[in-house]
Amino acid sequence: MLAPRMYLDETRTALLSSVEGFVEREISPLAFEADEHPEENDILKILPGAGESGLLDALLPEERGGQGMDPFTFLLVTAELAAASAAAAVLLLGHNLALLALELSGVGNDTASGEGRPLHCLATGTRLRGPAGELGGRCDFVPGLLQAERLVVVGEEGRVALISLPCLGVRTGYLFDHGLRAARPAELLLKSVSPQSEGRLEGEGLERLEALLEMGAAAACAGIICASLSAAAEYAGRRYQGGDIIGEHQQVRLMLGEMEASREVAFALLAGAAGFGGGDPGSRAARAVRRFLAERALGCACDAVQLHGGYGYMREQGVERLMRDASCLQAWPAPSRQLLLGLRDMTGA
Amino acid sequence: MSPRAASGETARRLKADFPALEALRARDRGMFDSLVGVVQECAAFNRRHALPAALEIDRRVREDHDYFAWDIAEAGCGHGLFSLIIPERLGGRGGLAVAFSLAMEELCSACAGIANIFGAHALGLVPLLTSGSMAHWDTHLRETALAEKRGEPLIWAYAITEPSAGTDVEEPHFLTRARLSMRAERVKGGYLLNGRKCFISNGAVARWLTLTTCTDTARPLETWTLFLIDREMPGFSVARNEVKMGQRACPASELLFEDVFVPEDNVLGREGEGMDLGALLVLAASRAPVGAIATGIARGTLERLREWAGERRGGRRPLDEQSVQMALADMHIELQKSRWAYLNAALAFDRSLGRVLDSSLTGGVLRLPASLRAGRNWQRLMKSPLGRGIVNAVMRANTTGEEVTRALALASLAKVVGGDTAVQVTARCLEMLGTEPCPQRPWLEKAFRDAKLTQIYEGTNQLNRLTYYLAGLEGGLEVALPEPLLMGVR
Ligand SMILES: Cc1cc2nc3c(=O)[nH]c(=O)nc-3n(C[C@H](O)[C@H](O)[C@H](O)COP(=O)(O)OP(=O)(O)OC[C@H]3O[C@@H](n4cnc5c(N)ncnc54)[C@H](O)[C@@H]3O)c2cc1C
């Protein structure tokens, strides 16, 4: 389990150890191939297991057949998944938030519960145009768009639409091919689309959704930090160079120490911003944390590659993927610059 | 643009980016003009060949990592990219570290993978030049230049890294404790090589390789030796091509040596001189160009980001925003620091070891009729201990170990500054692009992947920091020029 013990009570420990088992059994073995050959959609093989582990309805209230997971626990789960595959984590993040958006906006969703739930993907920040039944708009980067059976579009002003895929008028534009590859992120183009149903997220609901998306991305960054640390530490313990295993050289210990520190800080920040003691994450804190952790994730991933020397540059080693995934999480859900300028606006200064 | 106008434009750009070159121009106009010519040739190659093919080659190698774009290598022949550092009298362009570095920056602004085909090739040639193995110049260097004129790339590679020794083979103190898997065993008339070299750029496509290994694993430093290898030698094979994150156009391969017989004549320098001749002198020459590779990657990325930022979206251009202007300024400042660092280092090399190649004695030898130099007597003299002693004396007359050590320190500095800049700039530019789909995106993503390698090869940036400390600050690492008269094993 990745999270420091201080954040774990009995319930969380039980849940996270079951998630850990699921990750080891079902995600880790296919993470590499799913990144190498995303077009084969191997990542979808994790869905039944995810359903069994309660990860397909994690945020839905129990009375609606969901797990009613609190935000912080959900983030710990996301980090756990991301340590094996950031793409898998982002795919399940999008799915769970899509369901939450439907729930909060009162849009009916007639799908089976639990394991039988079809995969949803989420497009946020979309500029939606047109009257109901004539929906138009676009969204740059939608993980899972090519894999999901249902698409939930959340417009900038809180308009929510549920669309069953495939659907007339829904097209994919640019296909992203850099990081989070297994989730096959793509540009979404909507023209004269008739959604299955529509609704609206009011101010607080929209803020909650945005905050959870940012925090989810931040948790994925925490997962990348953990994965970087564990890969680097493992390699440093067995690579011999300069008369010793490299883990004994101060330079290497410093780099590992920096990753260790990033990991500690990552969980502290997630806990703080997710309202560890209870309550929902606020979107200001969520954005600040995501920005910070995305930077650290890239730094740690880069160092993990560096610690592997030439081997780190080879795809089969699996650490270069961490760098590519982290670089995507610097720009998604929003690029840093935009985010920082936005934060200033949110302060009201 | 007419060739004249293009030349004027290149000259203006070089003067603006490299004030130091502008100063040199006052003293040596010919040198400056030849540098302009080299850069222009590289820019033409980029326009005609590299830019149209770069993304496609990158994609193709991802799908088939044994693919090598021979057509792009052939196109490089037409622009003299395989003979950049071969002396003019042997049919090359006569460039040294400065010319080579400027060429690398230019080529890498388009595609570092393609550029590295020519970069790793030159790296393979460097030991032949720096070891002063003149007997092989007429055969191998001339042949390389001639093949280029025929449009047939005759590619070189440089092989020092072993699966269990990377950092260790680039630093003398570490070599003493290295766990080496390869060795050359002395046999009648030469050596038998057994073992593996890994990550060798161009290894799969090279006709000739320069390689270092020891003749006694118990005394690796004392017996470290530089060899010239022909891929046709029985027992040599390519075990596999690596599947890399970036710089894909240039293959990196694991090479297998099974009882490869290498004749005595193919020892460059003398047995035991491999660390200085085959590594430190070479790295003093080649790390500035790696800084330039990194600089080129950062430059190409910034050029594309500016292009993106200059386009209007919803009536506004990102370029009009102060935050974007500041970011661009920041990144250009880092770019300029990398430029000056590699130019400084390359100048330091050209003013030390480079002087040996430019010396009147070396020039005098190269002015002798080629037929005489190719003759048996001359060849026998140059391969004899006496001939090597003479070459070493020429080296010592033209430079000192101290100068070369200084060049090595500056080269390590340039490599660190460049590599770190390339990684930071490419990551930041990609972040600024956000998630916007645009034509610049695949280039920036590729540059991000390409950039990381510049912190790893030619010694990790951590090793280079250590080398800078030892060679530049503390005096714990000194490059020794080969002894003029000593014979046999040191
Ligand atoms: C694509 C590619 C192309 C290459 N091309 C060539 C080529 O053409 N020819 C060639 O010979 N080689 C080539 N190399 C090899 C390259 O030079 C080595 O990868 C590099 O020197 C690092 O060695 P290594 O990979 O064994 O890493 P290691 O030496 O194992 O280093 C692993 C980590 O440990 C650190 N470390 C190691 N020793 C110490 C120490 N004593 N103190 C503190 N930290 C230490 C390093 O900094 C690094 O972070 C290439 C490599 C790649 C990836």
mmCIF file of C-alpha atoms in Angstrom, chain A residues 36 138 140-141 174 176-179 181 187 239-244 249 251 255 291 295 298 301-303 305-306 309-316 320-321 323-324 327-328 330-333 335-337 341, chain B residues 62 162-168 174 177-179 198-199 240 242-248 252 308 321 323-324 423 427 430-432 434-438 441-442 445 448-450 452-453 455-456 460-462:
data_model
loop_
_atom_site.group_PDB
_atom_site.id
_atom_site.type_symbol
_atom_site.label_atom_id
_atom_site.label_comp_id
_atom_site.label_asym_id
_atom_site.label_seq_id
_atom_site.Cartn_x
_atom_site.Cartn_y
_atom_site.Cartn_z
ATOM 1 C CA GLU A 36 2.658 -0.156 -26.315
ATOM 2 C CA ARG A 138 -15.668 20.355 -28.809
ATOM 3 C CA ASP A 140 -9.592 18.865 -26.578
ATOM 4 C CA PHE A 141 -8.640 15.842 -24.593
ATOM 5 C CA TYR A 174 -7.013 14.557 -32.953
ATOM 6 C CA PHE A 176 -3.148 11.916 -28.677
ATOM 7 C CA ASP A 177 -0.242 9.560 -28.797
ATOM 8 C CA HIS A 178 2.167 10.716 -26.125
ATOM 9 C CA GLY A 179 1.174 9.790 -22.585
ATOM 10 C CA ARG A 181 -1.781 6.105 -24.168
ATOM 11 C CA GLU A 187 -10.363 15.263 -29.222
ATOM 12 C CA ARG A 239 22.934 -2.051 -10.242
ATOM 13 C CA TYR A 240 26.635 -2.175 -9.554
ATOM 14 C CA GLN A 241 28.726 0.765 -10.684
ATOM 15 C CA GLY A 242 31.585 2.813 -9.278
ATOM 16 C CA GLY A 243 32.688 0.002 -6.971
ATOM 17 C CA ASP A 244 29.354 -0.528 -5.238
ATOM 18 C CA HIS A 249 26.470 6.500 -3.808
ATOM 19 C CA GLN A 251 24.337 11.263 -5.500
ATOM 20 C CA MET A 255 17.857 11.578 -5.780
ATOM 21 C CA ARG A 291 -0.121 21.881 -10.284
ATOM 22 C CA GLU A 295 5.604 19.142 -11.476
ATOM 23 C CA LEU A 298 7.551 14.798 -13.875
ATOM 24 C CA ALA A 301 9.815 10.251 -13.316
ATOM 25 C CA CYS A 302 12.701 12.017 -15.002
ATOM 26 C CA ASP A 303 14.994 11.111 -12.113
ATOM 27 C CA VAL A 305 14.813 7.278 -15.838
ATOM 28 C CA GLN A 306 18.105 8.943 -14.989
ATOM 29 C CA GLY A 309 21.017 5.163 -16.909
ATOM 30 C CA GLY A 310 20.757 3.916 -20.497
ATOM 31 C CA TYR A 311 18.350 1.160 -19.455
ATOM 32 C CA GLY A 312 15.864 3.811 -18.322
ATOM 33 C CA TYR A 313 15.655 5.118 -21.873
ATOM 34 C CA MET A 314 14.484 1.737 -23.137
ATOM 35 C CA ARG A 315 10.760 1.207 -23.333
ATOM 36 C CA GLU A 316 10.771 -2.288 -21.869
ATOM 37 C CA GLU A 320 10.059 6.248 -19.585
ATOM 38 C CA ARG A 321 6.275 5.743 -19.632
ATOM 39 C CA MET A 323 7.732 10.530 -17.853
ATOM 40 C CA ARG A 324 5.292 10.644 -20.743
ATOM 41 C CA SER A 327 3.975 15.267 -18.929
ATOM 42 C CA CYS A 328 0.304 14.757 -19.913
ATOM 43 C CA GLN A 330 0.980 18.733 -16.432
ATOM 44 C CA ALA A 331 -1.385 19.857 -19.135
ATOM 45 C CA TRP A 332 -4.577 18.024 -18.203
ATOM 46 C CA PRO A 333 -7.174 18.901 -16.941
ATOM 47 C CA PRO A 335 -2.233 23.681 -18.320
ATOM 48 C CA SER A 336 -0.341 25.203 -15.433
ATOM 49 C CA ARG A 337 -0.175 28.715 -16.784
ATOM 50 C CA LEU A 341 -3.707 32.769 -13.758
ATOM 51 C CA ARG B 62 8.252 2.561 -33.173
ATOM 52 C CA GLU B 162 29.124 -2.728 -21.675
ATOM 53 C CA PRO B 163 25.970 -4.192 -20.162
ATOM 54 C CA SER B 164 27.475 -4.067 -16.701
ATOM 55 C CA ALA B 165 29.656 -0.991 -17.126
ATOM 56 C CA GLY B 166 28.450 2.372 -18.423
ATOM 57 C CA THR B 167 29.573 5.107 -16.060
ATOM 58 C CA ASP B 168 32.543 2.950 -15.128
ATOM 59 C CA PHE B 174 35.661 3.820 -11.556
ATOM 60 C CA ARG B 177 36.612 -1.271 -9.905
ATOM 61 C CA ALA B 178 34.384 -2.058 -12.877
ATOM 62 C CA ARG B 179 32.755 -5.436 -13.440
ATOM 63 C CA CYS B 198 25.498 -2.325 -25.499
ATOM 64 C CA PHE B 199 23.507 0.770 -26.488
ATOM 65 C CA ARG B 240 19.562 -6.771 -30.964
ATOM 66 C CA GLU B 242 17.045 -1.498 -28.487
ATOM 67 C CA VAL B 243 13.502 -0.166 -28.352
ATOM 68 C CA LYS B 244 14.022 3.426 -27.342
ATOM 69 C CA MET B 245 11.975 6.274 -25.975
ATOM 70 C CA GLY B 246 13.227 8.712 -28.605
ATOM 71 C CA GLN B 247 15.977 9.570 -31.111
ATOM 72 C CA ARG B 248 14.598 6.566 -32.897
ATOM 73 C CA ALA B 252 21.218 1.745 -30.556
ATOM 74 C CA TRP B 308 2.020 28.117 -32.233
ATOM 75 C CA GLU B 321 0.187 37.617 -23.378
ATOM 76 C CA SER B 323 3.072 35.331 -19.290
ATOM 77 C CA VAL B 324 3.922 33.723 -22.620
ATOM 78 C CA VAL B 423 14.695 18.498 -20.884
ATOM 79 C CA ALA B 427 8.691 19.797 -20.935
ATOM 80 C CA LEU B 430 4.613 20.910 -24.036
ATOM 81 C CA GLU B 431 2.916 22.099 -20.892
ATOM 82 C CA MET B 432 2.258 25.506 -22.435
ATOM 83 C CA GLY B 434 -1.811 22.318 -22.937
ATOM 84 C CA THR B 435 -4.100 19.785 -24.517
ATOM 85 C CA GLU B 436 -4.660 21.732 -27.687
ATOM 86 C CA PRO B 437 -4.545 19.612 -30.809
ATOM 87 C CA CYS B 438 -2.265 21.429 -33.256
ATOM 88 C CA ARG B 441 2.170 18.934 -30.979
ATOM 89 C CA PRO B 442 3.777 15.769 -32.446
ATOM 90 C CA GLU B 445 6.197 15.432 -28.004
ATOM 91 C CA PHE B 448 10.454 15.800 -25.238
ATOM 92 C CA ARG B 449 11.341 12.137 -25.815
ATOM 93 C CA ASP B 450 14.490 12.967 -27.757
ATOM 94 C CA LYS B 452 15.931 12.984 -22.280
ATOM 95 C CA LEU B 453 18.731 11.045 -23.943
ATOM 96 C CA GLN B 455 21.141 13.716 -20.052
ATOM 97 C CA ILE B 456 22.196 10.080 -20.371
ATOM 98 C CA THR B 460 25.057 10.680 -17.390
ATOM 99 C CA ASN B 461 24.822 14.315 -16.374
ATOM 100 C CA GLN B 462 25.687 13.175 -12.861
#
